[in-house]
N, CA and C of each residue as an Amber inpcrd file, in Angstrom:
protein
   483
  46.0620000 -47.4630000 -64.1640000  44.4800000 -47.9040000 -63.4780000
  44.9460000 -48.0440000 -61.8820000  46.3580000 -48.8700000 -61.8220000
  45.8150000 -48.6550000 -60.1050000  46.1780000 -47.5840000 -59.3740000
  47.0660000 -46.2550000 -60.0780000  46.6080000 -44.4300000 -59.5680000
  45.8800000 -44.0870000 -59.3180000  44.6000000 -44.7680000 -59.7830000
  43.1520000 -44.0250000 -59.2130000  42.6870000 -43.9990000 -57.6120000
  41.5600000 -43.5390000 -57.0870000  41.5820000 -43.6760000 -56.7540000
  39.9880000 -44.0300000 -56.3190000  39.0170000 -43.8400000 -54.5270000
  38.3310000 -44.8590000 -55.7650000  37.8960000 -43.3530000 -55.7250000
  35.6700000 -42.3890000 -56.3820000  35.4350000 -41.7500000 -55.5390000
  34.2580000 -41.8170000 -54.4400000  35.1220000 -40.9440000 -54.1050000
  34.0290000 -39.6490000 -52.3330000  33.7450000 -37.9870000 -52.9220000
  31.8960000 -38.3200000 -51.9630000  31.0680000 -37.6160000 -52.3320000
  31.8440000 -36.7160000 -51.5660000  31.2760000 -34.9490000 -51.9370000
  31.6840000 -34.2400000 -50.8400000  31.1380000 -34.0060000 -49.4870000
  31.2200000 -33.0340000 -48.7200000  31.3870000 -33.4220000 -47.0160000
  29.7960000 -32.3050000 -47.0870000  29.0420000 -32.9080000 -46.4120000
  27.3710000 -32.0590000 -46.9690000  28.3300000 -30.7100000 -46.1250000
  27.2470000 -29.1360000 -45.8870000  27.2790000 -27.9040000 -45.8930000
  27.1100000 -28.1150000 -44.5580000  28.1680000 -27.1940000 -43.9640000
  27.6850000 -26.7860000 -42.5180000  27.4330000 -26.2420000 -41.9580000
  26.7750000 -25.7330000 -40.4170000  25.3560000 -24.8050000 -40.2550000
  26.1930000 -23.3640000 -40.1120000  27.2380000 -23.2760000 -40.1890000
  27.8590000 -21.8430000 -39.6780000  28.1660000 -22.5130000 -41.5220000
  29.2560000 -20.5970000 -41.7270000  27.7940000 -19.0010000 -41.5320000
  26.5380000 -19.9920000 -42.0090000  25.2780000 -19.5560000 -41.3400000
  23.5440000 -19.7260000 -42.0680000  23.4920000 -18.7630000 -43.4240000
  23.1770000 -19.6720000 -43.8860000  22.0140000 -18.1170000 -44.7940000
  21.5810000 -17.2880000 -44.7910000  21.6120000 -16.1490000 -45.8370000
  21.6220000 -15.2290000 -45.6520000  19.5660000 -14.6840000 -44.5090000
  18.9710000 -16.1680000 -45.0230000  17.5630000 -16.0010000 -44.4980000
  17.7640000 -15.7790000 -43.1090000  18.9970000 -16.9110000 -43.0010000
  18.7120000 -16.2680000 -41.6610000  19.5850000 -15.5210000 -40.8440000
  20.4620000 -15.1850000 -41.1910000  20.2190000 -13.3540000 -40.5400000
  19.0250000 -12.5470000 -40.3960000  19.1870000 -13.1720000 -41.4630000
  17.4700000 -12.3390000 -41.4360000  16.3940000 -12.0620000 -40.4710000
  15.9880000 -13.7460000 -40.5410000  15.2110000 -14.1370000 -39.8680000
  15.5660000 -13.9630000 -37.3960000  16.8040000 -13.7000000 -37.5970000
  17.7200000 -13.1560000 -35.9980000  16.8270000 -12.2990000 -35.6300000
  17.7950000 -11.4400000 -37.2540000  17.6340000 -10.0060000 -36.7450000
  16.1390000  -9.1980000 -36.5420000  15.1280000  -9.8010000 -37.4320000
  14.2520000  -8.9400000 -36.6230000  13.3830000 -10.5400000 -35.6090000
  13.9470000 -11.1230000 -35.1320000  13.5390000 -11.8960000 -33.6290000
  14.3850000 -10.8610000 -32.6060000  15.7310000 -10.7240000 -32.7170000
  15.8010000  -9.6400000 -31.9620000  15.4560000  -8.2900000 -32.0930000
  15.2190000  -7.8130000 -32.8250000  14.5850000  -6.1780000 -32.7070000
  13.6440000  -6.2290000 -32.0180000  12.7040000  -7.4960000 -32.5970000
  10.9360000  -7.8080000 -31.9270000  10.9540000  -8.4630000 -30.2220000
  11.6520000  -8.9330000 -29.4500000  11.9810000  -8.7760000 -27.9620000
  12.8320000  -7.7980000 -28.1520000  14.0050000  -6.4520000 -28.3990000
  13.8780000  -5.9720000 -27.4500000  12.9200000  -4.8240000 -27.2590000
  12.3820000  -4.5910000 -28.4480000  11.8500000  -3.8510000 -28.5540000
   9.8890000  -4.2050000 -26.8740000   9.8700000  -5.5600000 -27.3420000
   8.9890000  -6.2930000 -26.4600000   9.6320000  -6.1240000 -24.7570000
  10.9510000  -6.0910000 -24.1260000  11.7760000  -5.9850000 -22.8530000
  11.1850000  -4.4470000 -23.2480000  12.2110000  -3.5500000 -24.4150000
  11.5300000  -2.1990000 -23.8670000  10.3650000  -1.4760000 -22.8910000
   9.3380000  -2.1010000 -24.1640000   7.6970000  -1.8960000 -23.5310000
   7.2490000  -2.5420000 -22.8550000   7.8240000  -3.6700000 -21.8660000
   7.1260000  -4.1430000 -21.0240000   8.2460000  -3.1490000 -19.3060000
   9.4160000  -3.2600000 -19.4010000   9.9000000  -2.2890000 -18.5670000
   9.2170000  -0.5040000 -18.1890000   9.2210000   0.0200000 -19.5960000
   8.3760000   0.5910000 -19.5420000   6.8570000   0.2970000 -18.7010000
   6.5730000  -0.3650000 -19.6810000   5.0150000  -0.6720000 -18.4200000
   5.1700000  -0.8850000 -17.1520000   6.4120000  -1.8540000 -16.2670000
   6.1070000  -1.8710000 -14.8200000   6.5880000   0.0950000 -14.6060000
   7.8680000  -0.1060000 -15.2780000   7.7780000   2.0230000 -14.2670000
   6.7030000   2.2160000 -14.2240000   5.4140000   2.4580000 -15.3850000
   5.1060000   3.3800000 -14.7690000   4.3690000   2.9420000 -13.8920000
   3.6420000   1.6280000 -13.1130000   2.7810000   1.0380000 -13.1280000
   3.3610000   0.7080000 -11.4810000   4.0250000   1.2440000 -11.1900000
   4.9440000   1.0680000 -10.2040000   4.6300000   1.6710000  -8.6980000
   4.9480000   2.6340000  -8.9190000   4.0620000   3.3170000  -7.9160000
   2.9370000   2.9520000  -7.5320000   2.0910000   2.7000000  -7.7920000
   0.8140000   2.1780000  -8.0740000   0.5910000   0.0410000  -7.4750000
   1.5120000  -0.2990000  -7.4970000   1.8100000  -1.5220000  -6.8190000
   2.6730000  -1.3300000  -5.6830000   3.1260000  -0.5110000  -5.5000000
   3.8290000   0.0050000  -3.5750000   2.4410000   0.4620000  -3.4100000
   1.0330000   1.7180000  -3.9860000   0.4720000   2.0250000  -3.1080000
  -0.6900000   0.5290000  -2.1730000  -0.1120000   0.1450000  -3.4790000
  -1.0310000  -0.8030000  -2.9470000  -0.7210000  -1.9500000  -2.0850000
   0.7350000  -1.7770000  -2.1820000   1.2690000  -2.3810000  -1.2480000
   1.8060000  -2.1710000   0.3420000   1.9050000  -0.9750000   0.0810000
   1.5490000   0.0340000   1.6610000  -0.3240000  -0.1040000   2.1840000
  -0.6870000   0.0250000   1.6550000  -1.9810000  -0.9040000   1.3160000
  -2.6290000  -1.5960000   2.7360000  -2.3970000  -2.2450000   1.9190000
  -2.0090000  -3.8860000   3.2100000  -1.7010000  -3.7320000   3.6390000
  -0.4980000  -3.5640000   4.1750000   0.4630000  -3.8560000   5.3880000
  -0.3640000  -1.9900000   6.4520000  -1.2870000  -1.3330000   5.6890000
  -2.2460000  -0.4890000   6.5590000  -3.2650000  -1.0450000   7.4650000
  -4.0910000  -1.9270000   6.5070000  -4.7400000  -2.6110000   6.8040000
  -4.5710000  -3.6170000   7.8010000  -3.7330000  -4.0570000   7.5350000
  -3.1500000  -4.7490000   8.6120000  -3.1860000  -4.9170000  10.3130000
  -2.6470000  -3.2990000   9.8300000  -1.9250000  -2.7150000  11.2430000
  -3.5220000  -2.1940000  12.1120000  -4.5980000  -1.8080000  11.3060000
  -6.2150000  -1.7320000  10.9640000  -6.6320000  -2.3940000  11.6720000
  -6.2870000  -3.7160000  11.1320000  -7.5130000  -5.5350000  11.8920000
  -6.5820000  -5.6370000  12.3200000  -5.8500000  -5.7910000  12.7570000
  -4.9850000  -6.1500000  14.5820000  -5.0990000  -5.0360000  15.4900000
  -5.3440000  -4.0480000  15.4070000  -6.2200000  -3.2320000  16.2970000
  -4.3820000  -1.9000000  16.4370000  -3.3620000  -2.7140000  16.3020000
  -2.0770000  -1.1480000  16.1040000  -2.5690000   0.0630000  16.1560000
  -3.1700000   0.8160000  15.2140000  -3.4930000   1.7150000  14.4880000
  -5.1220000   2.7640000  14.7460000  -5.2620000   3.2780000  15.4050000
  -7.3910000   3.1590000  15.4670000  -7.2780000   3.7280000  14.1170000
  -8.8850000   4.1560000  13.8200000 -10.0680000   4.6240000  12.7630000
  -9.2730000   5.8180000  12.8220000  -8.8840000   7.5030000  12.6120000
  -8.1230000   8.4100000  13.0840000  -6.5690000   8.0350000  11.9800000
  -5.4820000   7.3770000  13.0430000  -4.2560000   7.0090000  12.1040000
  -4.5750000   6.0190000  10.6800000  -5.7930000   5.7530000  11.1250000
  -6.1570000   4.5850000   9.2450000  -6.3200000   5.3590000   8.3060000
  -7.2100000   6.5690000   8.8800000  -8.2380000   7.6020000   7.5870000
  -6.6780000   8.1440000   7.1050000  -5.7760000   9.2870000   8.4130000
  -5.4700000  10.2310000   7.9370000  -3.9620000   9.1240000   6.9440000
  -2.8770000   7.0260000   7.2990000  -2.7910000   7.2690000   6.8360000
  -3.1980000   6.6560000   5.3390000  -4.6270000   6.6130000   4.8460000
  -4.7260000   6.2400000   3.4780000  -5.2040000   7.1820000   2.6430000
  -5.2830000   8.5840000   3.9700000  -5.6330000   9.5600000   2.6560000
  -4.1580000  10.2450000   1.8930000  -2.8490000  10.1190000   2.9730000
  -1.6140000  10.6690000   2.6470000  -1.4710000   9.8160000   1.2170000
  -1.5240000   7.9210000   1.1770000  -1.2550000   7.5990000   0.2890000
  -2.0900000   7.5950000  -0.7480000  -3.4180000   8.0490000  -0.6630000
  -3.8940000   8.0460000  -2.4380000  -3.0580000   9.7800000  -1.6120000
  -2.5100000  10.0890000  -1.2850000  -2.2360000  11.8880000  -2.3530000
  -1.1930000  12.0990000  -2.5450000  -0.6040000  11.1310000  -2.2250000
   1.4000000  10.4510000  -2.5810000   1.1140000  10.2820000  -3.5690000
  -0.4070000   9.6610000  -4.1160000  -0.5600000   8.7050000  -5.6330000
  -0.2020000   9.6720000  -5.9020000  -1.5240000  10.2790000  -5.3420000
  -1.2200000  11.8060000  -7.4040000  -0.8380000  12.6390000  -7.3170000
   0.2510000  13.2800000  -6.4160000   1.0110000  14.0850000  -6.1550000
   2.3920000  13.5920000  -6.9690000   2.8270000  12.6790000  -6.1900000
   4.1910000  12.6440000  -7.0640000   4.2040000  10.8890000  -8.3670000
   3.0370000   9.9390000  -8.0670000   3.1350000   9.0140000  -9.7020000
   2.4920000  10.3460000 -11.0510000   1.1090000  10.4430000 -10.2170000
   0.9940000  11.5360000 -11.1940000   0.6200000  12.6110000 -11.7110000
   1.3530000  13.6840000 -10.9070000   1.8620000  14.8550000 -11.4370000
   1.0810000  15.4140000 -10.8570000  -0.0160000  15.6670000 -10.2980000
  -1.6050000  16.3350000 -10.4180000  -0.9250000  17.1820000  -9.7680000
  -1.1260000  18.8590000 -10.2270000  -0.5080000  20.2930000  -9.3430000
  -1.0280000  20.2450000  -8.7850000  -2.5930000  20.1220000  -9.0870000
  -4.1020000  20.2700000  -8.2280000  -4.3490000  19.2560000  -6.7790000
  -3.2900000  18.3800000  -6.9280000  -3.5080000  18.3640000  -6.1240000
  -2.6470000  18.0540000  -4.1810000  -2.0960000  18.7130000  -4.5570000
  -1.6510000  19.7750000  -4.1270000  -1.5870000  20.3530000  -2.5240000
  -2.7570000  20.9420000  -3.5280000  -2.6050000  22.0910000  -2.0820000
  -4.2480000  21.1920000  -1.5690000  -4.7110000  20.3560000  -1.9390000
  -6.5870000  20.9290000  -1.7380000  -6.6300000  19.6730000  -0.9570000
  -7.9730000  20.1450000   0.0770000  -7.9340000  19.9510000   1.3100000
  -9.5640000  19.4780000   1.0650000 -10.4510000  18.8520000   2.3770000
 -11.8050000  18.9240000   2.7490000 -11.9780000  18.2040000   1.4040000
 -13.3500000  19.4810000   0.9840000 -14.6220000  19.1510000   0.3350000
 -13.3380000  19.2910000  -0.9220000 -13.0460000  19.8700000  -1.3950000
 -12.0700000  19.8530000  -3.0190000 -10.9850000  18.8220000  -3.2540000
 -11.0980000  18.1470000  -2.5010000  -9.6440000  17.1840000  -1.7640000
 -10.5230000  16.2800000  -2.7080000 -11.7000000  15.4310000  -2.2420000
 -13.1370000  15.5030000  -1.8440000 -13.7420000  14.8850000  -3.5220000
 -13.5330000  16.4770000  -4.1340000 -13.9470000  16.2040000  -5.2850000
 -13.2720000  15.4580000  -6.5810000 -11.4110000  16.4160000  -5.9050000
 -10.8000000  16.1360000  -7.1030000 -10.4420000  14.6350000  -6.7380000
 -10.5540000  13.2810000  -5.5030000 -11.0880000  12.5500000  -5.7230000
 -12.1230000  11.6310000  -6.5410000 -13.1900000  12.0610000  -6.3130000
 -14.0500000  12.0200000  -7.1340000 -13.9660000  11.5760000  -8.5660000
 -14.2270000  13.1060000  -8.7650000 -13.4750000  13.0680000 -10.6910000
 -12.1390000  12.2370000 -10.3910000 -10.6820000  11.9530000  -9.9830000
  -9.8500000  10.7390000 -10.6330000 -10.5560000  10.1340000 -10.9810000
 -10.3770000   9.1000000  -9.5590000 -11.1210000   7.4350000  -9.4210000
 -12.7860000   7.3250000  -9.9350000 -13.4410000   8.8040000 -10.6220000
 -14.9880000   7.2110000 -10.9400000 -15.9350000   7.0180000  -9.7520000
 -15.5670000   7.6130000  -8.7640000 -16.3780000   6.8450000  -7.6490000
 -17.5170000   7.5400000  -6.8850000 -18.0270000   7.9120000  -7.2170000
 -19.6010000   9.2820000  -5.8470000 -18.9420000   8.7820000  -4.7750000
 -18.2410000   7.4140000  -4.0100000 -18.1840000   7.0840000  -2.9100000
 -17.6220000   7.9790000  -1.9350000 -16.6990000   9.1170000  -2.5990000
 -16.0120000   9.2970000  -1.7780000 -16.6150000  11.3720000  -1.5130000
 -17.3980000  11.2330000  -2.0730000 -18.7630000  12.2970000  -1.3470000
 -18.9770000  11.5370000  -0.7880000 -20.0910000  10.4960000  -0.2920000
 -20.4810000  10.4730000   0.8590000 -19.9770000  10.1280000   2.0820000
 -20.1870000   8.3840000   3.2040000 -20.2530000   8.4600000   4.0980000
 -18.6630000   7.9150000   4.3090000 -18.5180000   7.0220000   3.6350000
 -16.8890000   6.7570000   3.8610000 -15.9890000   7.8520000   3.4100000
 -15.8780000   8.6160000   2.8040000 -15.1240000   8.6290000   1.9700000
 -14.6760000  10.8390000   2.7360000 -15.4810000  10.6230000   3.1790000
 -15.9870000  11.6470000   4.1420000 -14.6820000  12.3320000   4.8520000
 -14.7670000  10.2350000   5.2190000 -13.1390000  10.4260000   6.3390000
 -11.4800000  10.0920000   6.2260000 -11.6300000  10.9580000   4.3010000
 -10.1420000  11.4960000   3.5150000 -10.3300000  12.3000000   4.4830000
 -12.0660000  13.5880000   4.3470000 -12.1240000  15.2150000   4.1640000
 -11.2870000  15.9580000   5.9400000 -12.7470000  16.0690000   5.6730000
 -12.2120000  17.3470000   7.2390000 -12.8080000  16.6330000   8.2260000
 -13.9770000  15.6310000   7.7420000 -14.3620000  14.4610000   8.9810000
 -12.9450000  13.9250000  10.0500000 -12.0810000  14.2210000  10.2050000
 -11.0980000  13.7060000  10.3390000 -10.3570000  14.3580000  11.1690000
 -10.6110000  15.1420000  11.3720000 -10.2020000  16.4850000  12.2420000
 -11.8270000  16.4780000  13.6400000 -12.3960000  15.9680000  13.6940000
 -13.6030000  15.9810000  13.9540000 -12.7840000  15.3800000  15.5640000
 -13.7980000  15.3700000  16.3930000 -13.2240000  14.9320000  17.7020000
 -13.9560000  13.4850000  17.2630000 -15.1130000  13.2240000  17.2570000
 -15.3520000  11.7250000  17.4240000 -15.3590000  11.4980000  16.2610000
 -15.0810000  10.3990000  15.2210000 -15.2760000  10.1720000  13.9140000
 -16.7760000   9.3790000  14.1740000 -17.5580000   9.4170000  12.9820000
 -19.2700000   8.8200000  13.0870000 -18.9130000   8.2210000  11.8920000
 -18.6360000   8.1200000  10.7340000 -17.8020000   6.3530000   9.5300000
 -17.0200000   5.4350000  10.3660000 -17.7380000   4.4180000   9.6530000
 -16.5630000   3.0950000  10.2150000 -15.5750000   2.9350000   8.7890000
 -14.9590000   3.3310000   9.9090000 -13.0980000   3.0420000   8.1290000
 -12.8930000   1.4430000   8.0750000 -13.8740000   0.8410000   8.1220000
 -14.5090000  -0.1880000   7.6510000 -14.8030000  -0.2430000   5.7720000
 -15.9480000   0.6060000   5.8940000 -16.4360000   0.5770000   4.2850000
 -15.3190000   2.0170000   4.2850000 -14.4390000   2.6720000   4.8920000
 -13.5650000   3.1090000   3.7880000 -12.2790000   2.7570000   3.2340000
 -11.3250000   1.2380000   4.3700000 -10.7080000   0.6350000   3.8380000
 -10.9250000  -0.0770000   3.1480000 -12.5410000  -0.3870000   2.8310000
 -13.4900000  -0.2730000   1.7170000 -13.4620000  -0.1060000   0.2010000
 -13.2740000   1.0020000   0.2600000 -13.4340000   2.3040000  -1.1400000
 -12.0240000   2.4670000  -0.8980000 -11.0910000   2.3150000  -0.5070000
  -9.5990000   2.2100000  -1.2940000  -8.7800000   1.5050000  -1.3770000
 -10.1370000   0.0970000  -0.7320000  -9.2390000  -1.0360000  -1.6490000
  -9.3790000  -1.4530000  -3.2290000 -11.2430000  -0.8240000  -3.0140000
 -11.4190000  -0.7390000  -4.4790000 -11.0140000   0.0150000  -5.4270000
 -10.7250000   1.4680000  -4.9280000  -9.7640000   2.2340000  -6.1340000
  -7.7090000   2.3730000  -6.4350000  -7.5110000   1.6640000  -4.8800000
  -6.2960000   1.3070000  -5.9860000  -6.2290000  -0.0430000  -7.2460000
  -6.9810000  -1.1970000  -6.5130000  -7.2270000  -1.8920000  -6.9960000
  -7.9380000  -0.7680000  -9.1260000  -8.4590000   0.0620000  -9.1130000
  -8.6030000   0.3090000 -10.3100000  -7.8410000   0.9470000 -10.8100000
  -6.9160000   1.8970000 -10.0130000  -5.9660000   3.1540000 -10.3760000
  -5.3510000   2.4590000 -11.3580000  -5.0120000   3.0940000 -12.4940000
  -3.8560000   2.5920000 -13.0760000  -3.5080000   3.6540000 -13.6260000
  -2.2580000   3.9880000 -14.2470000  -1.0460000   5.2740000 -14.3400000
  -1.7940000   5.7560000 -16.3490000  -2.0980000   7.4990000 -16.3580000
  -2.4950000   7.9070000 -17.5140000  -1.8210000   6.8690000 -18.4910000
  -2.3500000   6.5530000 -19.7310000  -2.2190000   6.1800000 -21.1990000
  -0.4240000   7.7920000 -21.4750000   0.2980000   6.7370000 -22.0350000
   0.9500000   7.4800000 -21.9860000   0.0150000   8.5080000 -24.0790000
   0.8410000   9.0240000 -23.6050000   0.5140000  10.1070000 -25.2280000
   1.9170000  10.1970000 -25.8220000   1.4240000   9.5230000 -27.8740000
   1.3060000   9.1170000 -28.6850000   1.4500000  10.9590000 -29.5370000
   3.0160000  10.6490000 -30.4270000   3.1260000  11.2860000 -30.6250000
   2.4250000  12.4510000 -31.9210000   1.4640000  13.2690000 -32.2130000
   1.2360000  12.9830000 -33.2300000   1.8840000  12.8040000 -34.6810000
   0.9620000  12.7230000 -35.8490000   1.5450000  12.3080000 -37.1750000
   1.5100000  12.4000000 -38.0290000
């Protein structure tokens, strides 16, 4: 009996390789994470022009507030900003050549704001080209700020099922 050794318990199982259930859980987590990152990336890409427009307008508004640019230059720049947004970001063909009352009607329809055909909005139409501006550019600044805060990219179309 002297040749027998003591009984030793087997080593506990190691953590690697994991059980098949853990492989499945890992796969599901990776797929969901990849899908989420892709959706966030797409959303940020779609909203980037709107964020840039808001940033450009903040700079423009700051320049107007300190008197660096006058009312006419402010109205021209605000108009160009909105036109760039509709033409470049939303690729609206009807906005390319729109001007005057047609441009104001297009803004009213897209932004759902009747103020574009009212007093502050007229500064974006033909009134900018008059010798003197009748309306207050501060009201125009508020209208454009409100509009940029509400504007968002159109929802992407889902494929038909």
